[in-house]
C-alpha atoms as a PDB file:
ATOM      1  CA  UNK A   1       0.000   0.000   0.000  1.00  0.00           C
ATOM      2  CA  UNK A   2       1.825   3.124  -1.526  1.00  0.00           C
ATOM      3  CA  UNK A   3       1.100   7.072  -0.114  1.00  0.00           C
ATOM      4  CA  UNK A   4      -0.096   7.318  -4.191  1.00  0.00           C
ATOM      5  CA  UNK A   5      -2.556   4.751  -3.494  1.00  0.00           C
ATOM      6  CA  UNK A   6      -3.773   6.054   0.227  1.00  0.00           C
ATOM      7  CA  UNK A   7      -4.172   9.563  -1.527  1.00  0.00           C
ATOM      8  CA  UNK A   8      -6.610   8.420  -4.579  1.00  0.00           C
ATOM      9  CA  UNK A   9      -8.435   6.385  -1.794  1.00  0.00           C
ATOM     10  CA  UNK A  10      -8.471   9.290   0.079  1.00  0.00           C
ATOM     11  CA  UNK A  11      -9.824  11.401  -3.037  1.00  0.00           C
ATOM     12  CA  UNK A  12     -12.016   8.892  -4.024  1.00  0.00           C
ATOM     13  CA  UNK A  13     -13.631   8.157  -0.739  1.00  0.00           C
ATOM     14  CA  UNK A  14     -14.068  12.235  -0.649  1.00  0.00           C
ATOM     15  CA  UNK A  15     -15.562  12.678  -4.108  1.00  0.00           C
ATOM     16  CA  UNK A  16     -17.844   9.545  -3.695  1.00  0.00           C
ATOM     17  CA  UNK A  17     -19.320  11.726  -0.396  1.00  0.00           C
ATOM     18  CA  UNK A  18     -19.775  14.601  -2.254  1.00  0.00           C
ATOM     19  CA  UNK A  19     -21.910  12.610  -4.914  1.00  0.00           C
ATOM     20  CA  UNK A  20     -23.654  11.177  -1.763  1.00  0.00           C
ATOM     21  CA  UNK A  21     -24.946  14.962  -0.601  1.00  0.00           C
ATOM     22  CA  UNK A  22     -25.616  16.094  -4.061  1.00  0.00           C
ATOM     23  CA  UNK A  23     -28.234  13.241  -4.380  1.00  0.00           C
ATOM     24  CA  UNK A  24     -29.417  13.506  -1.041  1.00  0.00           C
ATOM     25  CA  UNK A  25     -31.335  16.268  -1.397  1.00  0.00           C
ATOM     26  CA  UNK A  26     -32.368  15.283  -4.481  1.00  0.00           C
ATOM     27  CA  UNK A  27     -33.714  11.698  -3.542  1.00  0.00           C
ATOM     28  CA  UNK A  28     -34.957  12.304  -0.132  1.00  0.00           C
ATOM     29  CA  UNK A  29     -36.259  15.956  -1.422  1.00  0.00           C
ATOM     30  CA  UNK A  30     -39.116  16.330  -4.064  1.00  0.00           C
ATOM     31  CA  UNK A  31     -38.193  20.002  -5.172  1.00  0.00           C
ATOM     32  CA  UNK A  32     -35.406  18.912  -7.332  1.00  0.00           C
ATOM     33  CA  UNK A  33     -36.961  15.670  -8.744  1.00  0.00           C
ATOM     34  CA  UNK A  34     -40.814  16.387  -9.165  1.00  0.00           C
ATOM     35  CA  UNK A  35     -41.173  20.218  -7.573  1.00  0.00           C
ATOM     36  CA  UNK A  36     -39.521  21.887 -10.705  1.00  0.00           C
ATOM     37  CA  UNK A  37     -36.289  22.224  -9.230  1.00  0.00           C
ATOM     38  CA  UNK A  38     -34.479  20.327 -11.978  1.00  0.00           C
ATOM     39  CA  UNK A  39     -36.451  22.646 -14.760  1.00  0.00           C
ATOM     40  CA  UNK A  40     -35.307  25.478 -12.738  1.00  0.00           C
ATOM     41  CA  UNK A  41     -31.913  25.040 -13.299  1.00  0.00           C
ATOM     42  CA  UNK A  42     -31.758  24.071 -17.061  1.00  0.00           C
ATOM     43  CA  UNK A  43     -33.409  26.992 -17.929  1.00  0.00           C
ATOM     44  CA  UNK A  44     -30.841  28.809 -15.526  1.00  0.00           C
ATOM     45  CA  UNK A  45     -28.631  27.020 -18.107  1.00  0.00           C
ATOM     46  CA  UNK A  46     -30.142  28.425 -20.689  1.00  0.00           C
ATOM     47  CA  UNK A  47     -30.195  32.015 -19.667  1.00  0.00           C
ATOM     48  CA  UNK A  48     -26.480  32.052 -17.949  1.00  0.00           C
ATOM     49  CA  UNK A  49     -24.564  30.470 -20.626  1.00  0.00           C
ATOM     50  CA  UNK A  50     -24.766  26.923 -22.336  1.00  0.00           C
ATOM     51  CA  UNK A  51     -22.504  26.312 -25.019  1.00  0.00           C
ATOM     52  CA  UNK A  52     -24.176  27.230 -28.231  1.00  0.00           C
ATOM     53  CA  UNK A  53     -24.953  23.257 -29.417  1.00  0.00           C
ATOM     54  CA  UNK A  54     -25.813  22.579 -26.368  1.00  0.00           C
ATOM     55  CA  UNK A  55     -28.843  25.383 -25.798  1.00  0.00           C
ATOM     56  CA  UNK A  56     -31.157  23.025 -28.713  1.00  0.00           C
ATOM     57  CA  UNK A  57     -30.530  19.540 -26.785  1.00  0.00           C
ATOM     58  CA  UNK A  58     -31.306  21.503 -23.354  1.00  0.00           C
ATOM     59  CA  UNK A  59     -34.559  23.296 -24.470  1.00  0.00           C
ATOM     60  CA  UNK A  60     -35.586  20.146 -27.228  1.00  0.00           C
ATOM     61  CA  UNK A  61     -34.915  17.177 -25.212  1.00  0.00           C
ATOM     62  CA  UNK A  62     -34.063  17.932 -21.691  1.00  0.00           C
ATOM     63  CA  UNK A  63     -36.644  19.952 -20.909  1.00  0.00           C
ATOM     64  CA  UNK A  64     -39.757  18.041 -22.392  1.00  0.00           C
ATOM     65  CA  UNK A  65     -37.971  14.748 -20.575  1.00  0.00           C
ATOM     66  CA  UNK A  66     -37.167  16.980 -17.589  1.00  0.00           C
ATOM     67  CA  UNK A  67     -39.277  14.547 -14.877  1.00  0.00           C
ATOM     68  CA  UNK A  68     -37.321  11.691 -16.112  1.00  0.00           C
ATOM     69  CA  UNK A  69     -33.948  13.235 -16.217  1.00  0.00           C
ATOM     70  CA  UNK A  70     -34.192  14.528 -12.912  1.00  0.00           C
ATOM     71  CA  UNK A  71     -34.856  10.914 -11.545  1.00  0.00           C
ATOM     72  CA  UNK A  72     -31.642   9.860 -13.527  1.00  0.00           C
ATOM     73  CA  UNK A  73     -29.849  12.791 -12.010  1.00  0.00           C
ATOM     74  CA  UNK A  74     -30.108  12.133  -8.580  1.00  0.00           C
ATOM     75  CA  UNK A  75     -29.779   8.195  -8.883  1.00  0.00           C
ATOM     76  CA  UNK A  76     -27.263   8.221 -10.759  1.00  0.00           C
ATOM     77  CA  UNK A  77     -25.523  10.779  -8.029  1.00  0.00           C
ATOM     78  CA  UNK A  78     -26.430   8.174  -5.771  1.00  0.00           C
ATOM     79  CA  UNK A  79     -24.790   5.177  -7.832  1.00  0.00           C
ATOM     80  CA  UNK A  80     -21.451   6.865  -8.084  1.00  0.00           C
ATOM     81  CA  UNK A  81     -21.101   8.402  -5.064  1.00  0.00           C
ATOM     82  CA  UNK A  82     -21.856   4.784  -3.214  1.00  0.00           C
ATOM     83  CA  UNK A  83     -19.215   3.285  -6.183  1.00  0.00           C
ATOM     84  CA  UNK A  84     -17.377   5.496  -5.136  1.00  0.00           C
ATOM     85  CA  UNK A  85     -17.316   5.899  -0.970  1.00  0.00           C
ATOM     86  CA  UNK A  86     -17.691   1.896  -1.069  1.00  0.00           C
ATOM     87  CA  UNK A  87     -14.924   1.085  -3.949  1.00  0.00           C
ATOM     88  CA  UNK A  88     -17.115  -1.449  -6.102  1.00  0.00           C
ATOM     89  CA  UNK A  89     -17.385  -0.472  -9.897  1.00  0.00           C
ATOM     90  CA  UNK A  90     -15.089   2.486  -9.468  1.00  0.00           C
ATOM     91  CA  UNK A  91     -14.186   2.513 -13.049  1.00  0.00           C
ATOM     92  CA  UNK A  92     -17.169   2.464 -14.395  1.00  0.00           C
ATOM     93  CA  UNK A  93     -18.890   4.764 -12.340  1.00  0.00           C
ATOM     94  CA  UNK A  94     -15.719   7.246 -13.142  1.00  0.00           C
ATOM     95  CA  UNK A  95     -17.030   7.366 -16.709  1.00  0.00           C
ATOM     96  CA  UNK A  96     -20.380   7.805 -16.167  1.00  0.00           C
ATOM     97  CA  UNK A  97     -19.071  10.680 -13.614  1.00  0.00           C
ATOM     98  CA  UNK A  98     -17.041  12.290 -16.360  1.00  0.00           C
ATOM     99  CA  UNK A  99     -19.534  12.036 -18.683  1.00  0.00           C
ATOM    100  CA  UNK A 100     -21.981  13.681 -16.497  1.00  0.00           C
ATOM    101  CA  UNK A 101     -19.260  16.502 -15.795  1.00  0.00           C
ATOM    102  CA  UNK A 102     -18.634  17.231 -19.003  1.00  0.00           C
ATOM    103  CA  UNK A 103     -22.583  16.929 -19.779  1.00  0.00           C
ATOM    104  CA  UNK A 104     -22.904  19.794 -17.058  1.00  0.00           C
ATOM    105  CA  UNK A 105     -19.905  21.848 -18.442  1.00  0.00           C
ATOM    106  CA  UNK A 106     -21.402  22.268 -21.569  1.00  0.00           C
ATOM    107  CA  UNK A 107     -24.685  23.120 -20.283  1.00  0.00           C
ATOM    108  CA  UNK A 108     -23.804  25.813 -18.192  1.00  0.00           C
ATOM    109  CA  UNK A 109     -20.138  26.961 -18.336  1.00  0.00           C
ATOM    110  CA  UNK A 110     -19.904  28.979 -21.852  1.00  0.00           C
ATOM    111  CA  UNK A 111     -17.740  32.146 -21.303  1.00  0.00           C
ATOM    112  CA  UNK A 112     -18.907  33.982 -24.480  1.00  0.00           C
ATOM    113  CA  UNK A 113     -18.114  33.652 -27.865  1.00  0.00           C
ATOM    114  CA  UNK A 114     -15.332  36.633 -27.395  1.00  0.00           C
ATOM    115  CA  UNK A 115     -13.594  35.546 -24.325  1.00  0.00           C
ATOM    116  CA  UNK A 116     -10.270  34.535 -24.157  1.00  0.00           C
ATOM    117  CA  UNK A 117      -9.180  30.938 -24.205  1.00  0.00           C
ATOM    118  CA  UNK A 118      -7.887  30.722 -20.653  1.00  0.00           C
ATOM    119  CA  UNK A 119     -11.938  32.078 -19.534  1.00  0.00           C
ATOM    120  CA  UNK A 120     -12.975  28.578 -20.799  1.00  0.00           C
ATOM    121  CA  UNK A 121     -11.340  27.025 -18.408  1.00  0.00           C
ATOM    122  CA  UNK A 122     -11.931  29.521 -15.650  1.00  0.00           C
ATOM    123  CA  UNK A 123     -15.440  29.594 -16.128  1.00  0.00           C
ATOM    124  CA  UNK A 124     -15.652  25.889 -15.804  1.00  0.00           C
ATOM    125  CA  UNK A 125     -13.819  25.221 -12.689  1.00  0.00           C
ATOM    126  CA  UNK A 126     -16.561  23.763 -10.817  1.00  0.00           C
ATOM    127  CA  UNK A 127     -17.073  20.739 -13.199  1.00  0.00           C
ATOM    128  CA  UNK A 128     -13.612  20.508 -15.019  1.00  0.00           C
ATOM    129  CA  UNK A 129     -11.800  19.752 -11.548  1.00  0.00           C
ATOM    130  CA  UNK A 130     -14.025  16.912 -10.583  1.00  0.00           C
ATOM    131  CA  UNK A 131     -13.735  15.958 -14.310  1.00  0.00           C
ATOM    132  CA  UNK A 132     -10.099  15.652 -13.995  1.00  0.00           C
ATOM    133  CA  UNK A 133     -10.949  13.150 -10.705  1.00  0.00           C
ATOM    134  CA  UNK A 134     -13.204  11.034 -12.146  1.00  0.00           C
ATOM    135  CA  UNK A 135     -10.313  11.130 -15.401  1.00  0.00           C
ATOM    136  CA  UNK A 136      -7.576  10.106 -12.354  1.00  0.00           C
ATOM    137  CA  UNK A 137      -9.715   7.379 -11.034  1.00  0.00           C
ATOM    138  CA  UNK A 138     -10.170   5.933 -14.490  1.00  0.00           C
ATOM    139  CA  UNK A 139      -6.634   5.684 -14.948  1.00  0.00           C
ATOM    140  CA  UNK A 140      -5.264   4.212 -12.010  1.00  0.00           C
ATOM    141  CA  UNK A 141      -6.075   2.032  -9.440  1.00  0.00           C
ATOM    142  CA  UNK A 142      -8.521   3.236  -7.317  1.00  0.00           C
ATOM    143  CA  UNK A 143     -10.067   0.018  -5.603  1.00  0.00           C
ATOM    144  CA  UNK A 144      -6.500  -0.777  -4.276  1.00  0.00           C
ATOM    145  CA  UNK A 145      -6.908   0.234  -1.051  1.00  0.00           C
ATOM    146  CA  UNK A 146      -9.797   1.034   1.549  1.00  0.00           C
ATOM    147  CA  UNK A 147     -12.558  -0.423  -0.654  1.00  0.00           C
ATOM    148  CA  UNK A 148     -14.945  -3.612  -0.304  1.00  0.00           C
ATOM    149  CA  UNK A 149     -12.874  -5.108  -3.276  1.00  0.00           C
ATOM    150  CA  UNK A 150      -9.360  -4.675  -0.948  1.00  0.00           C
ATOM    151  CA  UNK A 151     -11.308  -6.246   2.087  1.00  0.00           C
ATOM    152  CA  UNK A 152     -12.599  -9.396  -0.196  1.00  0.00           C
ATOM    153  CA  UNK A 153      -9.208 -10.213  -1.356  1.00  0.00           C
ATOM    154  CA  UNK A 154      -7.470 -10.007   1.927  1.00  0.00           C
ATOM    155  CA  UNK A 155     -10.398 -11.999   3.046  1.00  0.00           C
ATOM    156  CA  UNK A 156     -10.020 -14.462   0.073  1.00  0.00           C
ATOM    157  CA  UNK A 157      -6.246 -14.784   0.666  1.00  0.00           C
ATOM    158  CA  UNK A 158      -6.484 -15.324   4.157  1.00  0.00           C
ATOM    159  CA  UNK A 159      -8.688 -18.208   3.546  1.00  0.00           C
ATOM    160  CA  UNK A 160      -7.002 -19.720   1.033  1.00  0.00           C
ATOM    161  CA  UNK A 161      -4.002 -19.942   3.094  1.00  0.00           C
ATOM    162  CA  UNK A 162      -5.759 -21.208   6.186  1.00  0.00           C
ATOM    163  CA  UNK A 163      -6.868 -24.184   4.065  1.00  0.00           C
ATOM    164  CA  UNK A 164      -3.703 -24.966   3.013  1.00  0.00           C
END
C-alpha cells in the first residue's frame, strides 16, 4: 500500500461523499426531482450560458424529458457516489461521472463567444476539476486500497491460506 494509493483512496472516498450529498437532497427531497427544481436550473442554463450546441438539446430534449432526467440525475448521483465511498465499480462509475461533468460543463459553463481561451477554463472550474478526478480514477487504481474489493481479497487470501 503506496502514499499514491492512500491519496486516490483518500480522493475517491471524498468525491464519492460529495456525490452522496448532491443526491441527497435530491432523492430524499421532491423540489429537485418532481417540484420543478431540476427545470429550474436548465433553464438557468439556458439564460447564464450553455454552449451554443448545447442550448437546442437543453430546451428540445431535456426539458420536455425533464421529470425523467431529474430521476436519472439524482440516482445516478447516488450510484457513483456509493461506487465510489464503497470502492465497487469504481471505473465504471468514473465514466459515467465524467460524462456527467462534461454533460454539465457544456450546459452551463460557456464564457462567451469573445472571451479569451484561458476564460474557458476559468469559467468551468466547478465541473472541469471533478472531471479531472473522475479522469484520475479511471486511470489508475482506485479500488486498491480502503474499498470492499481490498477487504474481499485479503479476506479471500487469508482463507485460502488457512486451508492450506
Amino acid at each position: 500500500m503506496t502514499s499514491n494509493s492512500k491519496a486516490i483512496a483518500g480522493l475517491r472516498i471524498a468525491v464519492g461523499a460529495l456525490f452522496l450529498i448532491f443526491a441527497e437532497y435530491k432523492i430524499f427531497g421532491s423540489q429537485f426531482t418532481s417540484g420543478g427544481g431540476f427545470q429550474y436550473w436548465i433553464n438557468r442554463f439556458l439564460e447564464n450560458g450553455a454552449y451554443p450546441f448545447m442550448a437546442p438539446i437543453l430546451r428540445n430534449f431535456v426539458l420536455p424529458h425533464a421529470k425523467t432526467i431529474a430521476f436519472l440525475v439524482a440516482y445516478g448521483e447516488l450510484a457513483i457516489g456509493l461506487a465510489l465511498a464503497f470502492g465497487i465499480l469504481v471505473r465504471p462509475a468514473s465514466v459515467c461521472g465524467l460524462i456527467y461533468m462534461l454533460t454539465l460543463l457544456f450546459a452551463s459553463n460557456y464564457p462567451g463567444p469573445h472571451a479569451a481561451f484561458w476564460q474557458y477554463f476559468g469559467a468551468s472550474l466547478d465541473h472541469l476539476v471533478l472531471a479531472f478526478c473522475f479522469a484520475t480514477f479511471m486511470l489508475s487504481n482506485p479500488e486498491e486500497v480502503l474499498s470492499i474489493n481490498a477487504y474481499l481479497r485479503r479476506w479471500r487470501a487469508r482463507a485460502a491460506g488457512a486451508a492450506v
